[in-house]
Amino acid sequence: MASLKIPTSVPEPYEDAEQLKKAFAGWGTNEALIIQILAHRNAAQRKLIRETYAAAYGEDLLKDLDAELTSDFQRAVLLWTLSPAERDAYLLNEATKRLTSSNWVILEIACTRSSDDLFKARQAYHARYKKSLEEDVAYHTTGDFRKLLVPLVTAFRYEGEEVNMTLARKEANILHEKISDKAYNDEELIRIISTRSKAQLNATFNHYLDQHGSEINKDLETDSDDEYLKILSAAIECLKTPEKYFEKVLRLGIKGTGTDEWDLTRVVTTRAEVDMERIKEEYQKRNSVPLDRAIAGDTSGDYERMLLALIGHGDA
């Protein structure tokens, strides 16, 4: 369930486009008006606004926003205004570049999107960058990371709820055997993690706990300094309980040494229309503080107002 609040009476796209154009006019940009409009429109509405803006003014709304805004607020608005597939393609491309490379962002997108969403992100990547996502991930990763991440980004999992319990028991034992042998990069282990449906994997992880007396991620925490093990464990968390994964990213981004605005912006803009309510519940449960209060205490100005509007708090 999305937490984004949409006004009951939403103006027509041409009205929004006209108001945004006015927000850029004059000596100063009207940031409050930009938040009032864009932060309260869903993905379909934002797409129409962009199309209407281009038709009316012969200009790209994204380019105008890029020119008018700055810093973390600019990044939040631009990411939010992109379609979900364009946004994921952009973040994935950024994650494969040398200065902004991040195996974490690659695995996060690969494991928390639906099969259809991930497929659309790969299509958007191909259209925008004139090469395949798989090609870039393979080129910019090495060793065990490549062995795990390439299958994850190419996955097209079954999305239904049907589960084969016999298979779940069998594959729970395979996972336990590989983890006990510290064969964390084993092809069978990676095959199970990267191809099975999320419903099937949840059944497998439940059998793992029932048959072997411990959570699979607990058994993977034997070497806390192993970066590949951290990535593998995070992939399982993303597939199993994404709200817990995102709560942790937000918690570390807010409570770490200085705010990690990139993580904060990415999670809020990508999850606001997906599962933000569950993430907020998880954050409150884990930290005894509402997420909106945590964000307000660690950010300021237009950036704070944009994030709060996206998670469903604050008017503008």
Short mmCIF file of C-alpha atoms in Angstrom, two decimals:
data_model
loop_
_atom_site.label_atom_id
_atom_site.label_comp_id
_atom_site.label_asym_id
_atom_site.label_seq_id
_atom_site.Cartn_x
_atom_site.Cartn_y
_atom_site.Cartn_z
CA MET A 1 0.00 0.00 0.00
CA ALA A 2 1.42 3.37 -1.02
CA SER A 3 1.66 6.17 1.51
CA LEU A 4 1.63 8.96 -1.06
CA LYS A 5 -1.29 11.31 -0.49
CA ILE A 6 -3.09 12.39 -3.65
CA PRO A 7 -5.53 15.32 -3.34
CA THR A 8 -9.13 14.34 -4.06
CA SER A 9 -9.32 16.98 -6.78
CA VAL A 10 -6.21 16.87 -8.94
CA PRO A 11 -5.74 19.59 -11.57
CA GLU A 12 -5.47 18.66 -15.22
CA PRO A 13 -1.93 17.96 -16.53
CA TYR A 14 -1.88 21.21 -18.53
CA GLU A 15 -2.67 23.18 -15.34
CA ASP A 16 0.19 21.45 -13.51
CA ALA A 17 2.53 22.05 -16.45
CA GLU A 18 1.56 25.74 -16.51
CA GLN A 19 2.11 26.09 -12.76
CA LEU A 20 5.53 24.41 -13.01
CA LYS A 21 6.51 26.77 -15.81
CA LYS A 22 5.51 29.67 -13.56
CA ALA A 23 7.57 28.20 -10.73
CA PHE A 24 10.67 28.64 -12.90
CA ALA A 25 9.84 32.21 -13.97
CA GLY A 26 11.14 35.37 -12.37
CA TRP A 27 14.20 35.88 -10.22
CA GLY A 28 13.79 32.91 -7.92
CA THR A 29 12.47 29.40 -8.29
CA ASN A 30 9.25 28.63 -6.41
CA GLU A 31 10.36 25.39 -4.73
CA ALA A 32 7.22 25.16 -2.58
CA LEU A 33 5.03 25.10 -5.71
CA ILE A 34 7.18 22.36 -7.26
CA ILE A 35 6.75 20.22 -4.13
CA GLN A 36 3.02 21.02 -3.96
CA ILE A 37 2.55 19.69 -7.48
CA LEU A 38 5.04 16.90 -8.13
CA ALA A 39 5.17 15.36 -4.65
CA HIS A 40 1.41 14.87 -4.76
CA ARG A 41 1.08 13.23 -8.17
CA ASN A 42 1.35 9.51 -8.87
CA ALA A 43 3.52 7.95 -11.58
CA ALA A 44 0.85 8.07 -14.29
CA GLN A 45 0.06 11.71 -13.51
CA ARG A 46 3.74 12.71 -13.51
CA LYS A 47 4.16 11.07 -16.92
CA LEU A 48 1.24 13.10 -18.30
CA ILE A 49 2.66 16.30 -16.81
CA ARG A 50 6.01 15.69 -18.54
CA GLU A 51 4.31 14.96 -21.87
CA THR A 52 2.04 18.01 -21.57
CA TYR A 53 4.97 20.25 -20.58
CA ALA A 54 6.96 19.12 -23.64
CA ALA A 55 3.98 19.65 -25.95
CA ALA A 56 3.12 23.08 -24.53
CA TYR A 57 6.60 24.58 -24.22
CA GLY A 58 8.82 22.43 -26.45
CA GLU A 59 11.07 21.82 -23.47
CA ASP A 60 11.99 18.86 -21.27
CA LEU A 61 10.62 19.27 -17.73
CA LEU A 62 13.48 17.18 -16.33
CA LYS A 63 16.07 19.48 -17.91
CA ASP A 64 14.31 22.55 -16.53
CA LEU A 65 14.13 21.02 -13.06
CA ASP A 66 17.81 20.11 -13.31
CA ALA A 67 18.70 23.70 -14.26
CA GLU A 68 16.52 25.35 -11.60
CA LEU A 69 17.20 23.18 -8.54
CA THR A 70 20.31 22.24 -6.60
CA SER A 71 21.78 19.71 -4.20
CA ASP A 72 19.80 16.94 -2.47
CA PHE A 73 16.46 18.58 -3.23
CA GLN A 74 17.30 18.53 -6.93
CA ARG A 75 18.20 14.83 -6.83
CA ALA A 76 15.00 13.93 -4.95
CA VAL A 77 12.76 15.84 -7.37
CA LEU A 78 14.50 14.47 -10.48
CA LEU A 79 14.40 10.85 -9.29
CA TRP A 80 10.76 11.18 -8.29
CA THR A 81 9.74 12.76 -11.61
CA LEU A 82 11.24 9.90 -13.63
CA SER A 83 9.03 6.89 -14.33
CA PRO A 84 9.82 3.89 -12.05
CA ALA A 85 11.57 2.06 -14.93
CA GLU A 86 13.61 5.13 -15.96
CA ARG A 87 14.53 5.74 -12.33
CA ASP A 88 15.75 2.18 -11.81
CA ALA A 89 17.71 2.31 -15.08
CA TYR A 90 19.36 5.56 -13.98
CA LEU A 91 20.22 4.22 -10.51
CA LEU A 92 21.58 0.98 -11.97
CA ASN A 93 23.74 2.85 -14.46
CA GLU A 94 25.03 5.07 -11.67
CA ALA A 95 25.80 1.92 -9.64
CA THR A 96 28.06 0.57 -12.39
CA LYS A 97 30.17 3.72 -12.77
CA ARG A 98 33.57 3.88 -11.16
CA LEU A 99 33.00 6.85 -8.85
CA THR A 100 29.44 5.92 -7.81
CA SER A 101 29.64 2.13 -8.14
CA SER A 102 27.52 0.16 -5.70
CA ASN A 103 26.90 -3.58 -5.66
CA TRP A 104 24.31 -2.83 -2.96
CA VAL A 105 22.12 -0.73 -5.25
CA ILE A 106 22.34 -3.38 -7.99
CA LEU A 107 21.23 -6.19 -5.67
CA GLU A 108 18.55 -3.99 -4.05
CA ILE A 109 16.85 -3.22 -7.35
CA ALA A 110 17.28 -6.78 -8.66
CA CYS A 111 15.74 -8.38 -5.57
CA THR A 112 12.97 -5.96 -4.54
CA ARG A 113 11.30 -5.30 -7.90
CA SER A 114 8.65 -7.53 -9.43
CA SER A 115 9.73 -9.54 -12.47
CA ASP A 116 7.79 -7.17 -14.69
CA ASP A 117 9.30 -4.07 -13.06
CA LEU A 118 12.82 -5.45 -13.40
CA PHE A 119 12.15 -6.35 -17.05
CA LYS A 120 10.92 -2.78 -17.71
CA ALA A 121 14.03 -1.38 -15.99
CA ARG A 122 16.22 -3.49 -18.30
CA GLN A 123 14.27 -2.18 -21.30
CA ALA A 124 14.65 1.42 -20.11
CA TYR A 125 18.38 0.82 -19.55
CA HIS A 126 18.75 -0.51 -23.09
CA ALA A 127 16.83 2.45 -24.54
CA ARG A 128 18.74 5.10 -22.61
CA TYR A 129 22.30 3.75 -22.57
CA LYS A 130 22.33 1.74 -25.83
CA LYS A 131 23.67 -1.37 -24.12
CA SER A 132 22.33 -4.04 -21.83
CA LEU A 133 22.22 -3.89 -18.06
CA GLU A 134 23.66 -7.41 -17.90
CA GLU A 135 26.61 -6.26 -20.02
CA ASP A 136 27.43 -3.37 -17.68
CA VAL A 137 26.97 -5.36 -14.47
CA ALA A 138 29.21 -8.13 -15.84
CA TYR A 139 31.84 -5.61 -16.95
CA HIS A 140 31.92 -3.60 -13.74
CA THR A 141 31.89 -6.48 -11.24
CA THR A 142 34.36 -9.29 -10.61
CA GLY A 143 34.61 -12.72 -9.03
CA ASP A 144 31.85 -13.86 -6.69
CA PHE A 145 30.02 -10.52 -6.97
CA ARG A 146 29.67 -10.97 -10.74
CA LYS A 147 28.67 -14.61 -10.26
CA LEU A 148 25.77 -13.54 -8.01
CA LEU A 149 24.70 -10.18 -9.43
CA VAL A 150 24.46 -11.02 -13.14
CA PRO A 151 21.89 -13.83 -12.55
CA LEU A 152 19.97 -11.57 -10.16
CA VAL A 153 19.59 -8.72 -12.67
CA THR A 154 18.62 -11.13 -15.46
CA ALA A 155 16.02 -12.97 -13.37
CA PHE A 156 12.39 -13.19 -14.46
CA ARG A 157 10.81 -14.98 -11.53
CA TYR A 158 7.37 -16.57 -11.42
CA GLU A 159 5.16 -14.11 -9.52
CA GLY A 160 2.35 -16.42 -8.40
CA GLU A 161 1.68 -17.82 -4.93
CA GLU A 162 1.90 -21.52 -5.84
CA VAL A 163 4.58 -23.31 -3.82
CA ASN A 164 6.12 -26.79 -4.14
CA MET A 165 6.70 -27.89 -0.55
CA THR A 166 8.72 -30.97 -1.54
CA LEU A 167 11.07 -28.76 -3.54
CA ALA A 168 11.23 -26.25 -0.68
CA ARG A 169 12.40 -28.96 1.74
CA LYS A 170 14.94 -30.28 -0.75
CA GLU A 171 16.37 -26.86 -1.55
CA ALA A 172 16.44 -25.84 2.11
CA ASN A 173 18.75 -28.81 2.66
CA ILE A 174 20.89 -27.84 -0.33
CA LEU A 175 21.25 -24.29 1.01
CA HIS A 176 22.13 -25.59 4.47
CA GLU A 177 24.71 -27.97 3.07
CA LYS A 178 26.40 -25.26 0.98
CA ILE A 179 26.41 -22.76 3.84
CA SER A 180 27.74 -25.36 6.30
CA ASP A 181 30.56 -26.09 3.84
CA LYS A 182 31.14 -22.33 3.43
CA ALA A 183 30.49 -22.79 -0.31
CA TYR A 184 28.81 -19.40 -0.47
CA ASN A 185 29.52 -18.95 -4.18
CA ASP A 186 28.27 -22.42 -5.18
CA GLU A 187 26.31 -22.53 -8.43
CA GLU A 188 23.38 -24.42 -6.84
CA LEU A 189 23.05 -21.86 -4.06
CA ILE A 190 23.11 -18.99 -6.56
CA ARG A 191 20.68 -20.82 -8.86
CA ILE A 192 18.10 -21.17 -6.06
CA ILE A 193 18.44 -17.55 -4.90
CA SER A 194 18.33 -16.09 -8.41
CA THR A 195 15.60 -18.16 -10.10
CA ARG A 196 12.95 -19.24 -7.60
CA SER A 197 9.80 -17.20 -7.04
CA LYS A 198 9.65 -15.14 -3.86
CA ALA A 199 6.81 -17.31 -2.54
CA GLN A 200 8.86 -20.44 -3.19
CA LEU A 201 11.93 -18.90 -1.55
CA ASN A 202 9.93 -17.92 1.54
CA ALA A 203 8.77 -21.53 1.85
CA THR A 204 12.37 -22.69 1.43
CA PHE A 205 13.65 -20.28 4.09
CA ASN A 206 10.88 -21.39 6.48
CA HIS A 207 11.84 -25.04 5.96
CA TYR A 208 15.48 -24.07 6.52
CA LEU A 209 14.52 -22.68 9.94
CA ASP A 210 12.28 -25.63 10.81
CA GLN A 211 14.76 -28.30 9.73
CA HIS A 212 17.99 -26.73 10.94
CA GLY A 213 16.95 -24.57 13.88
CA SER A 214 18.32 -21.23 12.68
CA GLU A 215 17.48 -18.50 10.21
CA ILE A 216 19.45 -18.70 6.99
CA ASN A 217 20.82 -15.18 7.45
CA LYS A 218 22.04 -16.05 10.95
CA ASP A 219 24.12 -18.85 9.44
CA LEU A 220 25.54 -16.38 6.91
CA GLU A 221 26.76 -14.00 9.63
CA THR A 222 29.76 -16.16 10.51
CA ASP A 223 32.21 -13.73 8.91
CA SER A 224 31.01 -10.16 9.34
CA ASP A 225 34.01 -8.76 7.42
CA ASP A 226 33.28 -10.69 4.22
CA GLU A 227 31.73 -8.19 1.78
CA TYR A 228 30.38 -10.90 -0.52
CA LEU A 229 28.62 -12.59 2.42
CA LYS A 230 27.04 -9.26 3.35
CA ILE A 231 25.75 -8.87 -0.21
CA LEU A 232 24.42 -12.44 -0.28
CA SER A 233 22.69 -11.97 3.07
CA ALA A 234 21.18 -8.65 1.91
CA ALA A 235 19.89 -10.31 -1.26
CA ILE A 236 18.07 -12.89 0.85
CA GLU A 237 16.65 -10.16 3.13
CA CYS A 238 15.44 -8.19 0.08
CA LEU A 239 13.71 -11.27 -1.34
CA LYS A 240 12.25 -12.36 2.00
CA THR A 241 11.30 -9.18 3.88
CA PRO A 242 12.11 -6.07 1.81
CA GLU A 243 10.59 -3.74 4.42
CA LYS A 244 13.24 -4.89 6.93
CA TYR A 245 16.00 -4.32 4.41
CA PHE A 246 14.78 -0.80 3.59
CA GLU A 247 14.28 0.05 7.27
CA LYS A 248 17.93 -0.80 7.86
CA VAL A 249 19.10 1.32 4.91
CA LEU A 250 17.09 4.27 6.22
CA ARG A 251 18.24 3.75 9.82
CA LEU A 252 21.91 3.64 8.83
CA GLY A 253 21.43 6.58 6.45
CA ILE A 254 19.87 8.73 9.17
CA LYS A 255 21.78 7.58 12.25
CA GLY A 256 25.21 7.11 10.70
CA THR A 257 28.08 9.56 10.87
CA GLY A 258 26.39 12.31 8.89
CA THR A 259 23.25 11.70 6.89
CA ASP A 260 23.60 9.51 3.80
CA GLU A 261 21.35 11.60 1.57
CA TRP A 262 21.86 9.33 -1.44
CA ASP A 263 20.48 6.29 0.38
CA LEU A 264 17.70 8.33 1.99
CA THR A 265 16.65 9.85 -1.33
CA ARG A 266 16.81 6.55 -3.20
CA VAL A 267 14.69 4.61 -0.72
CA VAL A 268 12.04 7.31 -0.32
CA THR A 269 11.65 8.01 -4.06
CA THR A 270 11.62 4.34 -5.10
CA ARG A 271 9.35 3.00 -2.32
CA ALA A 272 6.86 5.86 -1.78
CA GLU A 273 4.37 4.29 -4.20
CA VAL A 274 5.18 0.68 -3.33
CA ASP A 275 5.53 -0.34 0.33
CA MET A 276 6.31 2.81 2.31
CA GLU A 277 3.56 2.08 4.87
CA ARG A 278 5.21 -1.24 5.76
CA ILE A 279 8.64 0.39 5.88
CA LYS A 280 7.30 3.09 8.20
CA GLU A 281 5.76 0.46 10.49
CA GLU A 282 9.05 -1.44 10.55
CA TYR A 283 11.00 1.76 11.28
CA GLN A 284 8.71 2.68 14.18
CA LYS A 285 8.93 -0.84 15.61
CA ARG A 286 12.72 -1.01 15.30
CA ASN A 287 13.58 2.53 16.44
CA SER A 288 10.60 3.63 18.61
CA VAL A 289 10.54 6.82 16.55
CA PRO A 290 8.29 7.59 13.55
CA LEU A 291 10.16 7.82 10.27
CA ASP A 292 8.85 11.31 9.55
CA ARG A 293 10.27 12.59 12.84
CA ALA A 294 13.61 10.92 12.16
CA ILE A 295 13.79 12.50 8.69
CA ALA A 296 12.73 15.92 10.02
CA GLY A 297 15.43 15.73 12.69
CA ASP A 298 18.17 14.96 10.18
CA THR A 299 17.28 17.04 7.10
CA SER A 300 16.14 20.59 6.46
CA GLY A 301 14.57 23.02 4.01
CA ASP A 302 13.03 22.01 0.71
CA TYR A 303 14.75 18.62 0.80
CA GLU A 304 13.08 17.80 4.13
CA ARG A 305 9.70 19.04 2.87
CA MET A 306 9.97 16.92 -0.29
CA LEU A 307 10.83 13.73 1.60
CA LEU A 308 8.07 14.26 4.16
CA ALA A 309 5.51 14.84 1.40
CA LEU A 310 6.59 11.63 -0.33
CA ILE A 311 6.30 9.44 2.77
CA GLY A 312 2.86 10.92 3.46
CA HIS A 313 3.48 13.60 6.05
CA GLY A 314 3.38 17.37 5.72
CA ASP A 315 1.44 19.39 3.20
CA ALA A 316 4.25 20.80 1.11
#
